[in-house]
Coordinates of C-alpha atoms and ligand atoms in Angstrom, one line a residue:
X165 CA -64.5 -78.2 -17.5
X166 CA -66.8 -77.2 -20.8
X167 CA -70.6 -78.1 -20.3
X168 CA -71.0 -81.4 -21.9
X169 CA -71.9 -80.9 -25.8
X170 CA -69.6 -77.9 -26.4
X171 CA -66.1 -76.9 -26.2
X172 CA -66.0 -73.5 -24.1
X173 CA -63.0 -72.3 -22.6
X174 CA -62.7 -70.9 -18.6
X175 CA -62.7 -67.4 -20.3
X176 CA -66.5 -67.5 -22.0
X177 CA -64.8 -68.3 -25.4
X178 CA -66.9 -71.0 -27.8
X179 CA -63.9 -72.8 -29.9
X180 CA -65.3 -73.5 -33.8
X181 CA -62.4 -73.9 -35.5
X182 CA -59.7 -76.3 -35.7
X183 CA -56.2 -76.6 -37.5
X184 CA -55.2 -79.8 -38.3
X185 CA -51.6 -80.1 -39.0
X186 CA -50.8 -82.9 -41.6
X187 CA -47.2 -83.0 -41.4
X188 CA -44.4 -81.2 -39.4
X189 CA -42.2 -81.4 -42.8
X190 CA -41.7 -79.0 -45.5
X191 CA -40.3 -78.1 -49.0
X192 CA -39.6 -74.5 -48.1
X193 CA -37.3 -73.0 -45.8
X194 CA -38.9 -69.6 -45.2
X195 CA -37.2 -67.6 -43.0
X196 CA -39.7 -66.6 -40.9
X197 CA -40.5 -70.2 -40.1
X198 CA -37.4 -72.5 -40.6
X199 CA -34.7 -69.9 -41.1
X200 CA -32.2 -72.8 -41.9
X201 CA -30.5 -71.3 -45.2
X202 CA -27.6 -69.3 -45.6
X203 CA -29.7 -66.5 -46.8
X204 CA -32.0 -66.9 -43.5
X205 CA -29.1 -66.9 -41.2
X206 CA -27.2 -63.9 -43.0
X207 CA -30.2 -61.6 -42.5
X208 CA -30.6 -62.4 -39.0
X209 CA -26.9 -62.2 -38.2
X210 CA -27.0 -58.6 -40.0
X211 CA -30.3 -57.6 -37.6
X212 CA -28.4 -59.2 -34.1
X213 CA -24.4 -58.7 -35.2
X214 CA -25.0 -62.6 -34.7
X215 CA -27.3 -65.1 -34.6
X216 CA -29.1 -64.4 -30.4
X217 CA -28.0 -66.4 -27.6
X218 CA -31.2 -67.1 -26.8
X219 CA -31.9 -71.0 -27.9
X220 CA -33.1 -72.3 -31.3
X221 CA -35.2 -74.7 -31.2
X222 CA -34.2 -78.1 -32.3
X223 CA -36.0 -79.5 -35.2
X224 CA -36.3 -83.3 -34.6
X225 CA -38.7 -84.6 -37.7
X226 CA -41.7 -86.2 -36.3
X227 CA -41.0 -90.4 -36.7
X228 CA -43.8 -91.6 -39.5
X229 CA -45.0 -93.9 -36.3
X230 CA -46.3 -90.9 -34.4
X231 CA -47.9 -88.9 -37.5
X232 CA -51.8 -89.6 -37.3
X233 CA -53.2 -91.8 -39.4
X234 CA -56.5 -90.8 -41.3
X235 CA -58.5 -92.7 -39.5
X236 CA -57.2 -91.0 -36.2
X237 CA -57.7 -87.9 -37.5
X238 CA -61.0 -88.6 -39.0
X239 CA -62.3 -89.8 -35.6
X240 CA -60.6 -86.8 -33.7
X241 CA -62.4 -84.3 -36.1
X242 CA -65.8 -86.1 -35.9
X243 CA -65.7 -85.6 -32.0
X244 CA -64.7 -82.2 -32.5
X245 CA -67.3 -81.3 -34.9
X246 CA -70.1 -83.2 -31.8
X247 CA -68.7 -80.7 -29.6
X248 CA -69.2 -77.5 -31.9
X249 CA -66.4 -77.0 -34.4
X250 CA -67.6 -76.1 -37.9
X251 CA -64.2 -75.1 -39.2
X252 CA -61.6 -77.2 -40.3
X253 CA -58.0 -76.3 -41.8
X254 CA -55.7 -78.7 -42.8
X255 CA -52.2 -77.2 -42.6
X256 CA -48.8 -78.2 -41.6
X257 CA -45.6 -77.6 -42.4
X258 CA -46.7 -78.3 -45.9
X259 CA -50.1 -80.0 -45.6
X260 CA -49.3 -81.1 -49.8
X261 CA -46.8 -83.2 -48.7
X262 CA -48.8 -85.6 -47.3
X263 CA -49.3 -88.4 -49.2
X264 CA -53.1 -89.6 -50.7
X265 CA -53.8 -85.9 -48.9
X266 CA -57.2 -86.2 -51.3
X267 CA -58.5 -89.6 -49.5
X268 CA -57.9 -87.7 -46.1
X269 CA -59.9 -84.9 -47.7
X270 CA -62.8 -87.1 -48.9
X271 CA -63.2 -88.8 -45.8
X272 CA -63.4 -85.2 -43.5
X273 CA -65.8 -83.8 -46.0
X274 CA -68.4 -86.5 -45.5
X275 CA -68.6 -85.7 -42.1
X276 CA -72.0 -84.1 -41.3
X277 CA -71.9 -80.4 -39.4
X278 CA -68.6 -79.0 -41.5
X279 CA -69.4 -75.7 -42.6
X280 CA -66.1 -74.6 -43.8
X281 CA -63.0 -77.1 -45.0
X282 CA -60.1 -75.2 -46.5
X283 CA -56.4 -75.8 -46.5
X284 CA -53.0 -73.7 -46.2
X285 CA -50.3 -74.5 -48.7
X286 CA -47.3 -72.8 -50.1
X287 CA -48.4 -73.8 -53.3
X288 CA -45.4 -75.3 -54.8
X289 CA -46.9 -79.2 -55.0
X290 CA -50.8 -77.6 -55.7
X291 CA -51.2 -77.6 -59.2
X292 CA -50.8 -81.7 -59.3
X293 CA -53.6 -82.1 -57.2
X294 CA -55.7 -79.2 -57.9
X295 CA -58.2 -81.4 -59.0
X296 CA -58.2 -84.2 -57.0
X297 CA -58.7 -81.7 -53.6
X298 CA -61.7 -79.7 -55.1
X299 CA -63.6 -83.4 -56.7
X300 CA -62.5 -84.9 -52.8
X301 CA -64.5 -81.8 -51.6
X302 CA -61.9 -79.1 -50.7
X303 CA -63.7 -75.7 -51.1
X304 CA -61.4 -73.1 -50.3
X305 CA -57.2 -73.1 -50.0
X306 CA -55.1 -70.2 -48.8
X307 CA -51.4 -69.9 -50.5
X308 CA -48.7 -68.5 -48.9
X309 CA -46.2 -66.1 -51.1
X310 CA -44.3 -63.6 -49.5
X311 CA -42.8 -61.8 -52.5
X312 CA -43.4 -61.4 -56.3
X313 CA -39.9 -61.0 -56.9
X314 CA -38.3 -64.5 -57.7
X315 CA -34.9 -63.3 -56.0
X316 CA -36.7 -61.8 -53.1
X317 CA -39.1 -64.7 -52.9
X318 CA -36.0 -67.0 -53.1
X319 CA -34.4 -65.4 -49.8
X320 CA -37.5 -65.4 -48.4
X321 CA -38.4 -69.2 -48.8
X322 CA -35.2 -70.5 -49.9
X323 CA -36.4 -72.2 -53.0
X324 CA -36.4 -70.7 -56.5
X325 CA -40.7 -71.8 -56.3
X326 CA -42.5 -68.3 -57.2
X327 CA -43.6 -69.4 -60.6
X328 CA -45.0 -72.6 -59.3
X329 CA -47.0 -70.9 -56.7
X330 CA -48.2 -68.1 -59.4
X331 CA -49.3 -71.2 -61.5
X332 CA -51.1 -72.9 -58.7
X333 CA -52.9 -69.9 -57.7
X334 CA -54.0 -69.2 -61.0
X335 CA -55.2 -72.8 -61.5
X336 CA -57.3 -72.9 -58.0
X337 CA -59.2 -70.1 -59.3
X338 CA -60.1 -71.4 -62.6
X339 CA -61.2 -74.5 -61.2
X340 CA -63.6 -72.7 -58.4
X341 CA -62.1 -72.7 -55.4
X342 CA -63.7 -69.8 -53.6
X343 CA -62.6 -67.3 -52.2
X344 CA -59.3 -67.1 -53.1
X345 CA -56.4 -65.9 -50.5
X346 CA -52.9 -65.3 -51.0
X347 CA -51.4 -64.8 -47.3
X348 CA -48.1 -62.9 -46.8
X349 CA -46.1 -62.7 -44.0
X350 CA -44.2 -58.9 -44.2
X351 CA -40.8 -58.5 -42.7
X352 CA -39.2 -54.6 -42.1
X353 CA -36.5 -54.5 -45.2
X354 CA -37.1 -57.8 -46.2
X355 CA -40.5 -57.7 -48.1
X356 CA -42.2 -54.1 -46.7
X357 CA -41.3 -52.6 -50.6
X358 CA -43.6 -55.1 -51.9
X359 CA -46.8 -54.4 -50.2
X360 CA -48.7 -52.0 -52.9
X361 CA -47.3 -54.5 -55.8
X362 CA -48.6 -57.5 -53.9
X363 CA -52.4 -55.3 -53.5
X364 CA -52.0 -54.8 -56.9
X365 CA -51.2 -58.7 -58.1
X366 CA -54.4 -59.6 -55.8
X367 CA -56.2 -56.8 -57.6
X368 CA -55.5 -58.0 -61.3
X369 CA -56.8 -62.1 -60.0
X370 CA -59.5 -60.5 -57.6
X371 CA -58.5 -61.5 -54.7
X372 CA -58.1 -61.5 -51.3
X373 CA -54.7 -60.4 -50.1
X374 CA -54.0 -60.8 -46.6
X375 CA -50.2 -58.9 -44.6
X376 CA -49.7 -60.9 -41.4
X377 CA -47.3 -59.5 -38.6
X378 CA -44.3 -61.7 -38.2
X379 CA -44.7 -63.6 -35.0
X380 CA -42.2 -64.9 -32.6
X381 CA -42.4 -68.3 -33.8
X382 CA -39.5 -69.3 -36.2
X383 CA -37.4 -72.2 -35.1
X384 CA -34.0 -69.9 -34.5
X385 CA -35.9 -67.3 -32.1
X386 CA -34.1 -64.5 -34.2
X387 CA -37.1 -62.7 -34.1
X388 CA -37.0 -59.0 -32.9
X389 CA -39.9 -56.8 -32.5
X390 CA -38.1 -54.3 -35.0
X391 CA -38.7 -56.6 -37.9
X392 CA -42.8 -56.5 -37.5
X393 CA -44.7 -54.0 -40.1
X394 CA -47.3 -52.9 -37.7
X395 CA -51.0 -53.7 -39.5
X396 CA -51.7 -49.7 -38.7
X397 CA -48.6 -48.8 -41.3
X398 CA -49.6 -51.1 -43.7
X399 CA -53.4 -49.8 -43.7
X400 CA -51.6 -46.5 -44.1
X401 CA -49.8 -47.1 -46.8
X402 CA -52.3 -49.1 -49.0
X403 CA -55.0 -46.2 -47.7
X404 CA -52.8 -43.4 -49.6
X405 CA -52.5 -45.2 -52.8
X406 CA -55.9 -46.9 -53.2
X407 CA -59.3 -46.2 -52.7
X408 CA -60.2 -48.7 -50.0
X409 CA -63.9 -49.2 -48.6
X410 CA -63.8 -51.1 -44.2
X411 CA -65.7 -54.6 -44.9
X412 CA -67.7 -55.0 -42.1
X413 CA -67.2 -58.0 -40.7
X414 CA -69.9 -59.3 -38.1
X415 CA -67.8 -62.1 -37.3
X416 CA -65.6 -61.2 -34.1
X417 CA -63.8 -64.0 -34.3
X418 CA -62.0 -63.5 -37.3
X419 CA -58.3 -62.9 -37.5
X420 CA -58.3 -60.5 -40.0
X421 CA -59.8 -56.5 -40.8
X422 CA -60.7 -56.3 -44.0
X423 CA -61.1 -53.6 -46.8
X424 CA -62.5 -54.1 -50.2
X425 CA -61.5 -51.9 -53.3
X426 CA -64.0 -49.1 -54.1
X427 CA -64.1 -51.1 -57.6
X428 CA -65.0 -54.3 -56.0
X429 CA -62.3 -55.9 -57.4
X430 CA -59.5 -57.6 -54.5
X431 CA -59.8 -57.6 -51.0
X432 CA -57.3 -56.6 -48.4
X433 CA -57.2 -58.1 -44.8
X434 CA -54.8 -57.2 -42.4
X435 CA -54.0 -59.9 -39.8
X436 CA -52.2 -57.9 -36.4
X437 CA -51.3 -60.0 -33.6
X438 CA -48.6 -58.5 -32.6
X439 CA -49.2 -55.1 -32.8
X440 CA -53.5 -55.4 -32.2
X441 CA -53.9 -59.2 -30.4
X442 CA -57.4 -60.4 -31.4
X443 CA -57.7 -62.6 -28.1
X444 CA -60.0 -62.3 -26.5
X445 CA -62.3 -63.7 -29.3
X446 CA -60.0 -66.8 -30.0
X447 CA -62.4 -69.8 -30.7
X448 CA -59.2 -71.7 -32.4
X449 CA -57.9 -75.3 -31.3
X450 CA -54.9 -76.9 -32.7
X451 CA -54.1 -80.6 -33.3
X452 CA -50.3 -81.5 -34.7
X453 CA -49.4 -83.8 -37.3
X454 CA -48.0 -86.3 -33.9
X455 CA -51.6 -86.0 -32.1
X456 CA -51.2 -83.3 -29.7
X457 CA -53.7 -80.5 -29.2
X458 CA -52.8 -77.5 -28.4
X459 CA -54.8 -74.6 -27.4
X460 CA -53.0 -71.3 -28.0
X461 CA -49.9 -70.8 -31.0
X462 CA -47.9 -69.6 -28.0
X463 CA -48.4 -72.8 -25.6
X464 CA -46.1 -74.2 -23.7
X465 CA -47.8 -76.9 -23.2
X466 CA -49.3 -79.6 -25.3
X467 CA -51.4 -82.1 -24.6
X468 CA -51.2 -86.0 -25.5
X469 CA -53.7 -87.2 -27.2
X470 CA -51.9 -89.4 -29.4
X471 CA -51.4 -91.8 -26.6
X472 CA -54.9 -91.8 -25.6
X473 CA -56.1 -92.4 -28.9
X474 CA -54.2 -95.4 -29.6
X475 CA -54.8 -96.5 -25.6
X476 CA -58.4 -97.3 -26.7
X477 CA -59.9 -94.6 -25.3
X478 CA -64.0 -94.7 -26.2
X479 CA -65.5 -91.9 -27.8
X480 CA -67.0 -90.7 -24.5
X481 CA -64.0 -90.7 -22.4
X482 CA -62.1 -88.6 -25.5
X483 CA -65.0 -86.4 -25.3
X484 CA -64.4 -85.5 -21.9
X485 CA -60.5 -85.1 -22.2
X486 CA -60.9 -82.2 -24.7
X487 CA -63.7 -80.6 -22.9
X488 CA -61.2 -80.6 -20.3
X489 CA -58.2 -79.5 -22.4
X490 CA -60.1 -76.8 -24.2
X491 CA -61.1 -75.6 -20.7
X492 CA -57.6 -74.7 -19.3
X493 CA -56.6 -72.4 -23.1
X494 CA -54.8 -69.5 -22.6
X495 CA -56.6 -66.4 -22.3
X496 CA -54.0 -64.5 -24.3
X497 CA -50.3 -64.2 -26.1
X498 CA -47.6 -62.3 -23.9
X499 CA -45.4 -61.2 -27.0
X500 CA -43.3 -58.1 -25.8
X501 CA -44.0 -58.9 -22.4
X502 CA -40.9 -59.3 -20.1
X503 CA -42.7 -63.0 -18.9
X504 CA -43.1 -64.3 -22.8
X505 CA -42.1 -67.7 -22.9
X506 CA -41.4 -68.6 -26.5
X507 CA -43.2 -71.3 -28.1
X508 CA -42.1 -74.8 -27.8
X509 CA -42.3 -75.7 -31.3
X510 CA -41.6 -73.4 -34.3
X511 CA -44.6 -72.7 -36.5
X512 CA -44.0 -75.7 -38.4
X513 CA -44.6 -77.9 -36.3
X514 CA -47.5 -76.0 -34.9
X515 CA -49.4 -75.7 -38.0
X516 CA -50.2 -71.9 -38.6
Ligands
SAM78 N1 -46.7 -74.5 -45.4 C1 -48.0 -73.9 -45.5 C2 -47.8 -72.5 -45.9 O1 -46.8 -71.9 -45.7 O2 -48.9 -71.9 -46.3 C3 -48.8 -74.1 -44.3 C4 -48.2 -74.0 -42.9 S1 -47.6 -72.4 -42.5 C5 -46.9 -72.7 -40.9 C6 -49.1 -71.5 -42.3 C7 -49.0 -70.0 -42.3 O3 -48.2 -69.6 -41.2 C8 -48.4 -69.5 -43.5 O4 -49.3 -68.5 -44.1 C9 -47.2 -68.7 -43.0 O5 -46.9 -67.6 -43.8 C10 -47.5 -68.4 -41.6 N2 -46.4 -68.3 -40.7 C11 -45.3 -69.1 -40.5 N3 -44.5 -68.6 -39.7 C12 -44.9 -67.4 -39.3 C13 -44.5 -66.4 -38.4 N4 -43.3 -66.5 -37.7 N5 -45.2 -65.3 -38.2 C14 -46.4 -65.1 -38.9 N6 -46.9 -66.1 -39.7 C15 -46.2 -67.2 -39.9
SF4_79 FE1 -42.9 -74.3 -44.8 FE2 -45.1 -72.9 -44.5 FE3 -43.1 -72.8 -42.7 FE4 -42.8 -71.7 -45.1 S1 -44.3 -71.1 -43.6 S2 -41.3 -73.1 -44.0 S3 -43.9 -73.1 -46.4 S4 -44.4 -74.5 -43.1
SF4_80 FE1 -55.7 -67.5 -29.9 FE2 -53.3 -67.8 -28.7 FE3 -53.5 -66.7 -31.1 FE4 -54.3 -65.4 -29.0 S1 -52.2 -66.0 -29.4 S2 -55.4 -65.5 -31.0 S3 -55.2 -67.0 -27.8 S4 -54.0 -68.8 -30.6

């Protein structure tokens, strides 16, 4: 178990940041996530002949009864933030779903020892509350868009929602949200055509662009290693039509390499964890929207807090429980491994 104070795992790793799913629901249907349309389905049966044998995971919507309430999730993040986290994303499924999101917001941004509160959204619901996050004491948000084609970004989410994301992107930056990033997940002949127009979209708003692998974590386990745009050919594609300068970052626990424009203006970051897993430097907890914490994306096993909050456990005993959690995390991911083990939950549910 952890000394008392922090939360270190049996590996040496200090965790700081946590992800706090809000809500296991969502508006979109992205294909890489919750491949449920007829779009989703026909591009996995054209990869596989048919949809794998292997599994899909059943999605049984969390009952409202076993969501967190604020409070719960208020207390949970204040005995985090006592043990050493600094970081705090809200995410979900679709974190703007839930409703009042701005009280919960408030309330976590008065707690003392926050460094960095930010959210993940798909940006569809945004622009109502814009204002309401950043006056509750948001700071930054990440948005999620795929494609800048509004037929390509339809197959890819299964909602006709680009402008709405466009407009809520737009609108986060003129209030101030800072800095700005725009995360897209690229899939081989899905979305790989769009990389240098996506740079170029982050370049004319200034800013940051992130390409993430596609992980083996939607609910109908269609992935296929195939499908993944290794980070290397990305970076070698953006690299022979733009001058790009390595950021440095000092930070090894970050997901991301990054690369600014010689201009200065955009960012690029390049998030690899299929193709370059970053690890070994993990310092990331998760809690879902029911109250479980998990300790790696690719668990297989999540533990109950849910039941020991609302048991009436003090802060003290819930203090040692995690420390005893966060000791048994994972040391790594085993994608392409022949033992993988898929995750129990699809990425949903997880909270990315
Ligand atoms: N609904 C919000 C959104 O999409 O931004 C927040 C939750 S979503 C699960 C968080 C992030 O996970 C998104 O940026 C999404 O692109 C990413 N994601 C979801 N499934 C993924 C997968 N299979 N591989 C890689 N990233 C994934
Ligand atoms: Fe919803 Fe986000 Fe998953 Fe897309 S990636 S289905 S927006 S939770
Ligand atoms: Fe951390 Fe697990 Fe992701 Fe590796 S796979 S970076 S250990 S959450």
């Amino acid at each position: 178990m952890s000394p008392a104070g922090s939360l270190v795992d049996s590996h040496g790793r200090t965790l700081r940041d946590m992800r706090v799913s809000l809500t296991d629901r969502c508006n979109f249907r992205c294909l890489y996530c919750l491949p449920e349309t007829e779009a989703a389905q026909n591009f996995y049966r054209g990869r596989w002949g048919q949809m794998p044998e292997s599994k899909p995971i059943t999605q049984e919507w969390v009952p409202k009864s076993h969501l967190l309430s604020f409070e719960e999730i208020e207390r949970v993040i204040k005995l985090a933030v006592r043990l050493g986290i600094t970081k705090i994303r809200l995410t979900g499924g679709e974190p703007m779903l839930r409703q009042e999101l701005e009280k919960l917001v408030a309330r976590i941004a008065a707690i003392p020892g926050i460094e960095d509160l930010a959210m993940t959204t798909n940006g569809s619901l945004f622009a109502e509350k814009a204002q309401a996050l950043r006056d509750a004491g948001l700071r930054r948000v990440s948005f999620s868009m795929d494609s800048l084609d509004r037929d390509n970004f339809k197959k890819m989410t299964g909602r006709d929602g680009l402008e709405s994301v466009l407009k809520s992107i737009r609108l986060a930056k003129k209030i101030g949200f800072a800095p700005l990033k725009v995360n897209a997940v690229v899939i081989r002949d899905i979305n790989d055509h769009e990389i240098e127009s996506l740079v170029e979209f982050a370049r004319g708003e200034d800013i940051s662009l992130r390409f993430i692998e596609f992980m083996p974590l939607d609910s109908a386990r269609a992935w296929q290693r195939e499908m993944v745009v290794p980070g290397t050919e990305i970076l070698r594609r953006l690299q022979s039509r733009f001058d790009l300068r390595l950021v440095v970052n000092e930070n090894l626990s970050s997901t991301s390499k990054r690369w600014a424009h010689a201009d200065g203006r955009g960012e690029i970051g390049i998030i690899a964890p299929v193709s370059e897993p970053f690890c070994g430097h993990c310092n990331r907890i998760r809690l879902t929207a029911d109250g479980k914490v998990r300790t790696c994306l690719f668990s297989v096993t999540e533990h109950d807090l849910r039941s020991i909050l609302r048991g009436g456990a003090s802060d003290r005993e819930l203090d040692r429980w995690l420390r005893g959690v966060v000791w048994q995390k994972e040391d790594r991911h085993h994608i392409g491994e022949p033992d993988f083990v898929p995750a129990s939950r699809s990425m949903s549910c997880i909270g990315g």
